[in-house]
Coordinates of C-alpha atoms in Angstrom, one line a residue:
M1 CA 0.0 0.0 0.0
C2 CA 1.0 3.6 0.0
H3 CA 1.5 6.5 2.3
E4 CA 0.7 10.0 1.4
S5 CA 0.8 13.4 3.1
S6 CA -0.6 16.8 2.7
V7 CA -1.3 20.0 4.6
S8 CA -1.5 23.9 3.8
R9 CA 0.3 26.6 5.5
D10 CA -2.6 28.1 7.4
Q11 CA -3.5 24.6 8.7
A12 CA -0.1 24.0 10.0
R13 CA 0.3 24.3 13.7
R14 CA 2.4 23.2 16.6
V15 CA 1.0 20.5 18.8
P16 CA 2.7 19.5 22.0
R17 CA 3.6 15.9 22.1
P18 CA 5.3 13.6 24.6
G19 CA 8.6 13.1 23.0
R20 CA 10.3 11.6 20.0
L21 CA 13.0 9.3 18.8
N22 CA 16.1 10.9 17.4
R23 CA 18.2 9.4 14.5
T24 CA 20.0 7.1 17.0
G25 CA 16.8 5.6 18.2
Y26 CA 16.8 7.3 21.6
R27 CA 13.8 9.3 22.7
R28 CA 14.4 13.1 22.9
H29 CA 12.0 15.3 24.6
N30 CA 10.9 18.5 22.8
R31 CA 7.7 20.2 21.7
L32 CA 7.0 17.8 18.8
T33 CA 7.2 14.1 18.7
A34 CA 7.1 11.9 15.7
A35 CA 4.0 10.2 14.4
R36 CA 4.7 6.6 13.8
P37 CA 2.5 4.9 11.2
S38 CA 2.1 1.3 11.6
N39 CA 2.7 -0.1 8.1
G40 CA 4.1 1.0 4.9
D41 CA 2.0 3.0 2.4
P42 CA 2.4 6.4 0.4
I43 CA 2.8 9.8 2.0
L44 CA 1.8 13.1 0.6
T45 CA 3.0 16.2 2.4
G46 CA 2.3 19.9 2.6
P47 CA 3.8 23.2 3.8
R48 CA 4.5 24.4 7.2
A49 CA 5.0 27.9 8.6
V50 CA 7.9 26.9 10.8
R51 CA 10.8 25.2 9.1
R52 CA 12.8 22.7 11.0
R53 CA 15.6 20.3 10.3
T54 CA 14.2 16.8 10.0
A55 CA 15.5 13.3 9.4
P56 CA 14.5 11.2 6.4
A57 CA 10.7 10.7 6.1
Y58 CA 8.2 9.9 3.5
G59 CA 6.6 13.1 2.7
L60 CA 7.4 16.5 3.6
G61 CA 6.5 20.1 3.1
R62 CA 8.9 23.1 3.5
R63 CA 8.9 26.9 3.2
I64 CA 11.5 27.9 0.7
T65 CA 13.6 30.7 2.1
D66 CA 16.7 32.6 1.1
N67 CA 19.0 30.3 3.2
H68 CA 17.5 27.0 2.2
N69 CA 19.5 24.3 0.6
P70 CA 20.8 25.8 -2.8
L71 CA 19.8 22.6 -4.6
I72 CA 16.1 23.7 -4.3
H73 CA 15.5 27.0 -5.8
K74 CA 13.5 29.8 -4.4
A75 CA 10.3 30.5 -6.2
T76 CA 8.0 33.4 -5.5
T77 CA 4.9 35.0 -6.7
G78 CA 5.1 38.6 -6.0
D79 CA 5.9 39.0 -2.2
S80 CA 4.4 35.6 -1.5
P81 CA 6.8 32.7 -0.9
H82 CA 6.3 29.5 -2.9
W83 CA 5.3 26.7 -0.5
R84 CA 7.0 23.6 -1.6
C85 CA 5.1 20.3 -0.6
G86 CA 7.3 17.2 -0.3
P87 CA 6.7 13.7 -1.6
A88 CA 3.9 11.3 -1.3
F89 CA 5.3 8.3 0.6
T90 CA 4.1 5.2 -1.1
C91 CA 4.8 1.5 -0.6
G92 CA 2.5 0.5 -3.5
R93 CA 3.1 0.3 -7.2
S94 CA 0.8 3.2 -8.4
A95 CA -0.1 6.5 -6.9
T96 CA -3.2 6.7 -9.1
K97 CA -4.6 3.1 -8.6
T98 CA -6.7 4.0 -5.6
R99 CA -8.9 7.0 -5.2
T100 CA -7.7 7.4 -1.7
R101 CA -4.1 8.3 -2.7
R102 CA -5.4 10.7 -5.4
S103 CA -7.7 12.4 -3.0
A104 CA -4.7 12.9 -0.5
W105 CA -2.8 14.5 -3.4
S106 CA -5.7 16.6 -4.4
A107 CA -6.4 17.7 -0.7
L108 CA -2.8 18.9 -0.5
T109 CA -2.8 20.8 -3.7
A110 CA -6.1 22.5 -2.9
A111 CA -5.0 23.4 0.7
G112 CA -3.3 26.6 -0.3
E113 CA -2.0 28.7 -3.1
N114 CA 1.4 28.1 -4.9
V115 CA 1.7 24.5 -3.6
D116 CA 4.3 22.2 -5.1
V117 CA 3.6 18.5 -4.4
R118 CA 6.1 15.7 -4.6
Y119 CA 5.7 12.0 -4.4
V120 CA 8.1 9.6 -3.1
T121 CA 7.8 5.8 -2.5
I122 CA 9.4 3.8 0.2
D123 CA 11.3 2.1 -2.6
D124 CA 13.0 5.5 -3.3
V125 CA 14.3 5.7 0.3
R126 CA 15.5 2.1 0.2
W127 CA 17.2 2.8 -3.1
E128 CA 19.0 5.9 -1.7
L129 CA 20.0 4.3 1.6
N130 CA 21.5 1.5 -0.3
G131 CA 23.9 3.9 -2.2
G132 CA 21.7 4.5 -5.1
Q133 CA 21.4 0.8 -6.3
P134 CA 18.9 -2.1 -5.8
L135 CA 19.3 -4.3 -2.9
T136 CA 19.1 -7.5 -5.1
P137 CA 22.0 -7.6 -7.4
P138 CA 21.3 -7.5 -11.1
P139 CA 20.4 -9.2 -13.4
Q140 CA 17.4 -10.1 -11.0
S141 CA 14.9 -7.5 -10.3
D142 CA 14.7 -6.1 -6.7
P143 CA 11.2 -6.0 -5.2
L144 CA 12.3 -3.6 -2.5
T145 CA 13.2 -0.9 -4.9
Y146 CA 11.2 -1.9 -8.0
S147 CA 8.7 1.0 -7.3
A148 CA 11.3 3.7 -7.1
S149 CA 10.0 7.0 -8.6
S150 CA 11.8 9.8 -10.4
N151 CA 12.6 11.3 -6.9
R152 CA 14.8 8.2 -6.1
Q153 CA 18.0 10.3 -6.2
N154 CA 17.0 12.9 -3.6
A155 CA 14.2 11.2 -1.6
I156 CA 16.0 11.6 1.7
K157 CA 16.8 15.2 1.2
L158 CA 13.1 15.9 0.2
L159 CA 11.8 14.0 3.2
R160 CA 14.4 15.4 5.7
D161 CA 12.7 18.7 5.4
A162 CA 9.1 17.4 6.0
A163 CA 6.7 19.9 7.6
T164 CA 3.6 17.9 7.6
V165 CA 3.0 14.3 6.5
I166 CA -0.2 12.5 5.6
V167 CA 0.3 8.8 5.8
V168 CA -2.0 6.6 3.6
A169 CA -1.7 3.2 5.2
G170 CA -3.4 0.0 5.6
D171 CA -4.1 -3.3 3.9
A172 CA -7.7 -4.1 3.9
V173 CA -7.2 -7.3 1.9
P174 CA -4.0 -9.3 2.5
S175 CA -2.0 -9.8 -0.7
V176 CA 1.4 -10.9 -2.0
H177 CA 3.0 -9.3 -5.0
L178 CA 6.0 -10.6 -7.0
H179 CA 7.3 -7.1 -7.6
A180 CA 6.5 -5.1 -4.4
H181 CA 7.1 -5.3 -0.8
N182 CA 5.0 -3.1 1.7
G183 CA 7.1 -1.2 4.1
S184 CA 7.5 -3.0 7.5
L185 CA 6.5 -1.4 10.7
D186 CA 10.1 -1.1 11.8
E187 CA 11.0 0.4 8.5
I188 CA 8.3 3.0 8.7
I189 CA 9.0 3.9 12.3
R190 CA 12.6 4.4 11.5
I191 CA 11.9 6.7 8.6
L192 CA 9.2 8.7 10.4
A193 CA 10.7 8.9 13.8
C194 CA 12.5 12.1 13.2
V195 CA 9.9 14.1 11.1
R196 CA 9.1 17.2 13.2
G197 CA 6.0 18.1 11.2
R198 CA 2.4 17.3 11.7
R199 CA 1.4 13.7 11.3
V200 CA -1.9 12.8 9.6
L201 CA -2.9 9.2 9.1
L202 CA -5.4 8.1 6.3
G203 CA -6.7 4.8 5.4
P204 CA -7.5 1.4 7.0
M205 CA -4.6 1.7 9.5
A206 CA -6.4 4.6 11.1
N207 CA -9.0 2.1 12.4
H208 CA -6.1 0.1 13.8
V209 CA -4.8 3.1 15.7
L210 CA -8.2 4.0 17.0
A211 CA -8.7 0.5 18.3
N212 CA -5.2 0.7 20.0
A213 CA -5.2 4.3 21.2
D214 CA -2.9 3.7 24.2
A215 CA -0.2 2.3 22.1
Y216 CA -0.3 5.1 19.6
A217 CA -1.1 8.0 21.9
G218 CA 0.4 11.3 20.8
L219 CA 1.7 10.0 17.5
F220 CA -0.8 11.5 15.1
D221 CA -2.4 14.9 15.1
A222 CA -5.4 13.6 13.0
L223 CA -6.9 10.4 11.8
H224 CA -8.9 9.9 8.6
T225 CA -10.4 6.4 8.2
H226 CA -11.7 6.8 4.7
T227 CA -11.1 10.0 2.8
I228 CA -9.4 13.4 3.3
T229 CA -10.2 16.8 1.9
S230 CA -8.4 20.2 2.0
K231 CA -10.9 21.4 4.6
D232 CA -10.4 18.6 7.2
I233 CA -6.8 17.7 6.9
A234 CA -5.9 18.9 10.4
V235 CA -9.1 17.8 12.2
G236 CA -9.6 14.2 11.0
S237 CA -12.6 12.4 9.9
R238 CA -14.4 9.0 10.6
A239 CA -16.6 8.7 7.5
G240 CA -16.1 9.2 3.8
A241 CA -16.3 12.8 2.6
P242 CA -19.3 13.6 0.2
F243 CA -18.2 13.0 -3.3
E244 CA -19.1 16.6 -4.0
K245 CA -16.2 17.8 -1.6
L246 CA -13.7 15.4 -3.2
R247 CA -14.7 16.8 -6.5
A248 CA -14.1 20.3 -5.5
D249 CA -10.5 19.5 -4.4
R250 CA -9.7 17.6 -7.7
D251 CA -7.8 19.7 -10.2
S252 CA -5.0 18.0 -12.2
F253 CA -3.0 14.8 -11.9
I254 CA -0.4 15.7 -14.5
D255 CA 2.4 16.4 -11.9
L256 CA 1.5 13.3 -9.9
V257 CA 1.7 10.9 -12.9
G258 CA 4.8 12.7 -14.2
E259 CA 6.7 11.8 -11.0
L260 CA 5.9 8.1 -11.0
G261 CA 8.4 6.7 -13.5
W262 CA 6.0 4.0 -14.8
E263 CA 2.7 3.6 -16.5
P264 CA 0.0 3.6 -13.8
V265 CA -3.4 1.9 -13.8
G266 CA -6.0 4.6 -12.7
E267 CA -8.7 3.1 -10.5
I268 CA -12.1 4.8 -10.5
E269 CA -14.6 4.4 -7.8
L270 CA -18.3 4.4 -8.7
Y271 CA -19.9 4.3 -5.3
R272 CA -19.6 3.4 -1.6
G273 CA -21.4 0.8 0.5
C274 CA -22.9 -2.7 -0.2
T275 CA -26.1 -3.0 -2.2
R276 CA -26.9 -6.4 -0.7
R277 CA -29.8 -6.6 1.8
R278 CA -28.1 -9.0 4.0
Y279 CA -24.4 -8.6 4.7
C280 CA -21.7 -11.3 4.8
S281 CA -20.2 -11.8 8.2
F282 CA -16.8 -10.7 7.2
C283 CA -17.6 -7.8 5.0
N284 CA -16.3 -4.4 6.2
E285 CA -18.0 -2.4 3.5
P286 CA -21.0 -1.6 5.7
V287 CA -18.6 -0.4 8.4
K288 CA -16.9 1.9 5.9
S289 CA -20.2 3.2 4.6
A290 CA -23.5 2.2 6.2
A291 CA -25.4 3.8 3.3
V292 CA -25.1 3.1 -0.5
V293 CA -24.0 6.4 -2.1
F294 CA -23.5 6.4 -5.9
R295 CA -21.4 9.1 -7.6
D296 CA -22.8 11.4 -10.1
L297 CA -22.1 10.0 -13.6
Q298 CA -20.6 13.3 -14.9
D299 CA -18.3 13.4 -11.9
V300 CA -16.9 10.0 -12.8
L301 CA -16.4 11.1 -16.4
D302 CA -14.7 14.2 -15.3
E303 CA -12.2 12.3 -13.2
V304 CA -11.5 9.9 -15.9
H305 CA -10.8 12.7 -18.3
Q306 CA -8.5 14.4 -15.8
L307 CA -6.5 11.1 -15.5
Y308 CA -6.5 10.8 -19.4
V309 CA -5.2 14.3 -19.9
A310 CA -2.5 13.5 -17.3
G311 CA -1.3 10.7 -19.6
V312 CA -3.1 7.7 -18.0
R313 CA -4.0 5.1 -20.6
H314 CA -5.0 2.2 -18.4
L315 CA -8.2 2.4 -16.3
R316 CA -10.0 0.1 -13.9
L317 CA -13.6 0.7 -12.7
G318 CA -13.0 -0.8 -9.3
Q319 CA -12.9 0.1 -5.6
Q320 CA -16.6 -0.5 -5.1
T321 CA -18.2 -3.9 -4.2
C322 CA -19.8 -4.7 -7.4
F323 CA -19.5 -3.0 -10.9
F324 CA -22.7 -4.6 -12.0
S325 CA -24.6 -3.0 -9.0
A326 CA -23.6 0.6 -9.9
W327 CA -26.7 2.8 -9.8
N328 CA -28.7 -0.2 -8.7
R329 CA -28.0 -2.1 -11.9
D330 CA -29.1 0.7 -14.1
V331 CA -28.1 -0.7 -17.5
T332 CA -28.7 2.5 -19.4
K333 CA -26.5 4.4 -17.0
I334 CA -23.7 1.9 -17.0
E335 CA -23.8 2.0 -20.9
Q336 CA -23.6 5.8 -20.7
L337 CA -20.5 5.4 -18.4
L338 CA -18.7 3.0 -20.7
A339 CA -19.6 4.8 -23.9
G340 CA -18.7 8.2 -22.4
I341 CA -15.2 6.9 -21.4
R342 CA -14.6 5.6 -24.8
D343 CA -15.8 8.7 -26.5
G344 CA -13.7 11.0 -24.2
C345 CA -10.6 8.8 -24.1
P346 CA -10.1 7.6 -27.8
D347 CA -6.5 6.3 -27.2
L348 CA -7.2 4.4 -24.0
E349 CA -5.3 1.1 -24.1
V350 CA -7.0 -0.7 -21.2
L351 CA -10.5 -0.3 -19.7
H352 CA -11.2 -3.0 -17.2
I353 CA -13.6 -3.7 -14.2
D354 CA -13.2 -5.2 -10.8
N355 CA -15.4 -6.8 -8.2
A356 CA -18.7 -8.4 -9.1
D357 CA -21.5 -9.7 -6.9
P358 CA -22.6 -13.1 -8.4
L359 CA -26.2 -12.2 -7.4
A360 CA -26.0 -9.2 -9.6
V361 CA -24.2 -10.9 -12.5
A362 CA -26.6 -13.8 -12.5
S363 CA -29.6 -11.6 -12.8
P364 CA -31.2 -10.6 -16.2
A365 CA -29.7 -7.1 -15.9
G366 CA -26.3 -8.7 -15.2
A367 CA -26.6 -10.6 -18.4
R368 CA -27.1 -7.4 -20.2
I369 CA -24.4 -5.6 -18.3
S370 CA -21.9 -8.4 -19.1
A371 CA -22.6 -7.9 -22.9
L372 CA -21.9 -4.1 -22.4
V373 CA -18.6 -4.8 -20.6
A374 CA -17.5 -7.1 -23.4
Q375 CA -18.5 -4.6 -26.0
Y376 CA -16.9 -1.5 -24.5
C377 CA -13.9 -2.8 -22.3
S378 CA -10.6 -4.2 -23.6
E379 CA -9.7 -7.8 -23.7
G380 CA -8.1 -9.6 -20.7
N381 CA -10.8 -8.4 -18.5
C382 CA -11.9 -10.1 -15.3
A383 CA -15.0 -10.0 -13.1
P384 CA -13.9 -11.5 -9.7
M385 CA -16.9 -13.0 -7.8
G386 CA -17.1 -13.9 -4.2
M387 CA -18.4 -17.5 -3.9
E388 CA -16.5 -17.7 -0.6
S389 CA -17.5 -21.2 0.2
F390 CA -19.3 -24.1 -1.4
D391 CA -20.2 -25.6 2.1
P392 CA -23.8 -25.0 2.9
A393 CA -23.1 -24.9 6.6
V394 CA -20.6 -22.0 6.2
I395 CA -22.9 -20.3 3.7
E396 CA -25.7 -20.3 6.3
T397 CA -23.5 -19.5 9.4
N398 CA -22.0 -16.4 7.7
A399 CA -25.1 -15.1 5.8
L400 CA -23.5 -15.7 2.5
T401 CA -25.8 -15.0 -0.3
C402 CA -24.1 -16.9 -3.1
T403 CA -24.9 -20.5 -3.7
P404 CA -23.3 -22.9 -6.3
Q405 CA -26.4 -22.4 -8.5
I406 CA -26.3 -18.7 -8.4
L407 CA -22.5 -18.8 -9.2
R408 CA -23.1 -21.2 -12.1
R409 CA -25.8 -18.7 -13.6
A410 CA -23.3 -15.8 -13.2
I411 CA -20.4 -17.6 -14.9
D412 CA -22.8 -18.6 -17.7
N413 CA -23.9 -15.0 -18.2
I414 CA -20.2 -13.9 -18.5
N415 CA -19.1 -16.8 -20.6
A416 CA -21.9 -16.2 -23.1
V417 CA -20.3 -12.9 -24.1
G418 CA -16.7 -13.0 -22.9
T419 CA -14.9 -16.1 -24.1
Q420 CA -14.1 -14.7 -27.7
R421 CA -10.5 -13.7 -28.0
G422 CA -9.3 -10.3 -28.9
P423 CA -6.4 -9.3 -31.1
A424 CA -3.9 -9.9 -28.3
G425 CA -5.1 -13.5 -28.0
L426 CA -6.9 -13.0 -24.6
P427 CA -10.5 -13.7 -23.8
T428 CA -12.6 -10.6 -23.8
L429 CA -14.1 -11.1 -20.2
L430 CA -13.9 -14.0 -17.9
P431 CA -15.1 -14.6 -14.4
G432 CA -12.9 -15.0 -11.3
I433 CA -13.7 -16.8 -8.1
N434 CA -12.9 -15.9 -4.6
I435 CA -12.7 -18.5 -1.8
I436 CA -12.3 -17.8 1.8
Y437 CA -11.1 -20.2 4.5
G438 CA -11.5 -19.9 8.2
L439 CA -15.1 -18.8 8.5
P440 CA -17.3 -19.9 11.4
G441 CA -18.9 -23.2 10.6
E442 CA -15.8 -24.6 8.7
T443 CA -14.9 -28.2 9.1
H444 CA -12.8 -30.7 7.1
R445 CA -16.0 -31.1 4.9
T446 CA -15.6 -27.5 3.9
H447 CA -12.7 -28.2 1.8
L448 CA -14.2 -31.2 0.2
A449 CA -17.2 -29.2 -0.7
N450 CA -15.0 -26.6 -2.2
L451 CA -13.1 -29.1 -4.3
Q452 CA -16.3 -30.8 -5.4
G453 CA -17.8 -27.4 -6.4
L454 CA -14.8 -26.4 -8.5
D455 CA -14.6 -29.8 -10.0
S456 CA -18.2 -29.5 -11.2
L457 CA -17.5 -26.3 -12.8
M458 CA -14.4 -27.8 -14.5
T459 CA -16.5 -30.7 -15.8
A460 CA -19.2 -28.4 -17.1
G461 CA -16.6 -26.7 -19.4
V462 CA -16.7 -23.2 -18.1
M463 CA -13.8 -20.7 -18.5
C464 CA -12.6 -18.8 -15.5
H465 CA -9.5 -16.4 -15.4
R466 CA -8.2 -16.7 -11.8
T467 CA -9.1 -17.9 -8.3
N468 CA -8.1 -16.0 -5.1
V469 CA -8.0 -18.3 -2.1
R470 CA -7.3 -16.5 1.2
Q471 CA -7.9 -16.7 5.0
A472 CA -10.6 -14.8 6.8
R473 CA -9.7 -11.6 8.6
A474 CA -12.1 -10.2 11.2
Y475 CA -12.4 -6.4 11.0
A476 CA -13.7 -4.4 14.0
G477 CA -17.5 -3.6 13.6
T478 CA -18.2 -6.7 11.4
P479 CA -20.4 -9.6 12.6
L480 CA -17.4 -11.8 12.1
A481 CA -15.4 -9.9 14.8
G482 CA -18.1 -10.7 17.4
M483 CA -18.8 -14.4 16.5
N484 CA -17.3 -16.9 18.9
A485 CA -15.9 -19.8 16.8
D486 CA -13.5 -22.6 17.4
I487 CA -10.1 -22.6 15.7
P488 CA -11.0 -23.6 12.1
P489 CA -9.0 -26.6 10.6
S490 CA -7.8 -24.4 7.8
Q491 CA -5.5 -22.6 10.3
E492 CA -3.5 -25.8 10.2
H493 CA -4.2 -27.0 6.7
F494 CA -4.4 -23.8 4.7
T495 CA -1.2 -24.3 2.7
T496 CA -2.0 -27.8 1.7
W497 CA -5.7 -27.0 1.0
K498 CA -4.7 -24.1 -1.2
A499 CA -2.2 -26.4 -3.1
D500 CA -5.2 -28.9 -3.6
I501 CA -7.1 -26.2 -5.4
D502 CA -4.0 -25.2 -7.5
S503 CA -3.8 -28.8 -8.6
I504 CA -7.4 -29.7 -9.4
W505 CA -8.7 -26.3 -10.5
D506 CA -6.1 -23.5 -11.2
Q507 CA -3.6 -25.3 -13.3
P508 CA -6.2 -27.3 -15.4
M509 CA -8.0 -24.0 -15.9
K510 CA -4.9 -22.3 -17.1
Q511 CA -4.4 -25.1 -19.7
R512 CA -8.0 -24.6 -20.9
V513 CA -7.9 -20.8 -21.2
Y514 CA -4.3 -20.5 -22.4
P515 CA -3.6 -23.7 -24.4
V516 CA -0.1 -24.6 -25.6
G517 CA 0.7 -22.8 -28.8
L518 CA -1.6 -19.8 -28.1
R519 CA 0.3 -16.7 -29.2
L520 CA -0.2 -13.7 -26.8
R521 CA 0.5 -10.3 -28.2
G522 CA 1.4 -6.9 -26.7
L523 CA 3.0 -8.0 -23.5
H524 CA 6.0 -6.3 -21.8
S525 CA 8.7 -7.6 -19.4
F526 CA 8.3 -6.5 -15.9
F527 CA 10.4 -8.5 -13.6
V528 CA 13.4 -11.0 -13.6
T529 CA 13.7 -13.8 -11.1
G530 CA 15.7 -17.1 -10.9
R531 CA 12.9 -18.6 -13.1
G532 CA 13.5 -16.1 -16.0
T533 CA 11.8 -13.0 -17.2
W534 CA 8.1 -12.3 -16.3
F535 CA 5.8 -10.7 -19.1
R536 CA 2.2 -9.4 -18.8
R537 CA -0.1 -6.7 -19.9
L538 CA -1.5 -4.0 -17.5
G539 CA -5.0 -4.6 -16.3
S540 CA -7.2 -6.5 -13.7
Y541 CA -5.3 -9.6 -12.6
P542 CA -3.3 -9.9 -15.9
I543 CA -2.0 -13.4 -16.8
Q544 CA 1.8 -13.6 -16.2
V545 CA 4.0 -15.3 -18.7
V546 CA 7.5 -16.5 -17.7
E547 CA 10.2 -17.0 -20.3
R548 CA 12.6 -19.5 -18.8
D549 CA 16.3 -18.5 -18.1
A550 CA 15.9 -15.2 -20.0
V551 CA 17.0 -11.8 -18.9
V552 CA 15.1 -9.1 -20.6
P553 CA 15.2 -5.3 -19.7
H554 CA 12.1 -4.0 -18.0
Y555 CA 9.3 -2.7 -20.2
T556 CA 10.5 -4.5 -23.3
P557 CA 7.5 -5.2 -25.6
A558 CA 7.1 -8.8 -26.8
D559 CA 4.8 -11.4 -28.1
L560 CA 5.1 -14.8 -26.6
T561 CA 3.8 -18.4 -27.3
V562 CA 2.5 -20.6 -24.6
T563 CA 4.6 -23.6 -23.8
E564 CA 3.5 -25.0 -20.4
H565 CA 1.5 -24.1 -17.4
A566 CA 1.8 -23.6 -13.5
P567 CA -1.1 -23.0 -11.1
R568 CA -0.5 -19.2 -10.9
F569 CA 1.2 -18.4 -14.2
I570 CA 2.1 -19.8 -17.5
Y571 CA 5.4 -20.3 -19.5
G572 CA 6.1 -19.0 -23.0
V573 CA 8.9 -18.2 -25.4
R574 CA 9.3 -14.9 -27.4
D575 CA 8.7 -15.0 -31.0
A576 CA 11.9 -15.2 -33.1
G577 CA 12.9 -11.7 -34.5

């Protein structure tokens, strides 16, 4: 995830705090103490009226004065000093992928006049602390510095002068990435311990801090659990800001995208809340937003256009619980959205969706929306659906609303329009399936039911893109957090149960969707490991293709022919010439 920081001059203020760690790790008592975020995510920073010398941090703001470091020039507008806002501290791959990070950037830029915002990743700091080189020796790629931005050469210098930091932190859904490592708690504390400016925390980690107030007392000046705006940076918030206020802050993403150093995927949020009448036990969406609030269609199109003008050519309509449920499954409005994006962004390379409620997809409206997605979106698209469990006992205990029969109808609706292949050789639109272990009611029979359910789908000849198997996590405020349950058997057997699904479902499905001899076009190299070079296209859960024992520079375009399969990826060879 990412950390970002922001603040404006008139919002900056001194806040007495209990003490701080100096660069040696000892606590030093003075008027300001460091805020210590509890995981690695991006930081946006803003200006502060009182300039102080600070240690490296992810995100800063400083007032440029005559005696400042000569490497940063003084900029003025008339008699007004130019307030330079430091980097966004990110531990994720793309600053524009989540709306939360962009809202932090927008809040900072809207907080005052003549604001210059910078974006720095945790990978930038790792790079600089390692002497300007990756931690993993070439030719292999380094996941700890892979997401270094254009600010990698002077990240510490920028961060050292931080005045106010907004940390965007938290991992709502656990995930593992080949090419990225979130900042560890110790890493973040070391980096931020000496920042003397204001600390603002934004994102899921704010809930963790609120739940452990004693442990984090005095570390943050303000907590924002969902969103942030230019008007509430310093005071904090416990609910998502109205979309109208977020829209008022939003101006341009040209500078943000220009600092990244890679092609981002811009994720667009369509609404908040869950449209189901009965909530699953583990779902934290009602905790984040008790009411369902849809965005104005023109607001969505305006944000898409701003990203497009900034150079973003890959979009994902995600960050809501179900794309198909947008505007209460209004087929006409969803077509206006997709057609409007295509009309306003003629050179868009990728348009994908994310998250789909199988109940919505299985409905008659879902069938029509599936056809629209196949018509307007680009190939390689995926609609991940939460089956969660095929075990009737788990379904009943956890108020799950999807049954194997509903899932099958949803898959059939998508397969009816999405299995045809595009110019790159990828199916237009395929379903994905999410499975969760560790829910109340689970027994050893749960795993058997899951294997049988997946095997029946395989026998039926359906096509699916990917399966996400994870363990349940209980979030504060959800029914799951208050349910008394025995230790589930998956706590001991999760690794082997996941391997079973890989063997009987994932790998055979890869062989069906990506048969040997299939030519995949328009891929690019993005990572090198001991296996070889990894290739992919940008988008929602893109298939990853490995060329064995090859070392290919990052972002090299290539066409590959499929040669063999693994559960989570496939192998291929580049076309000669």
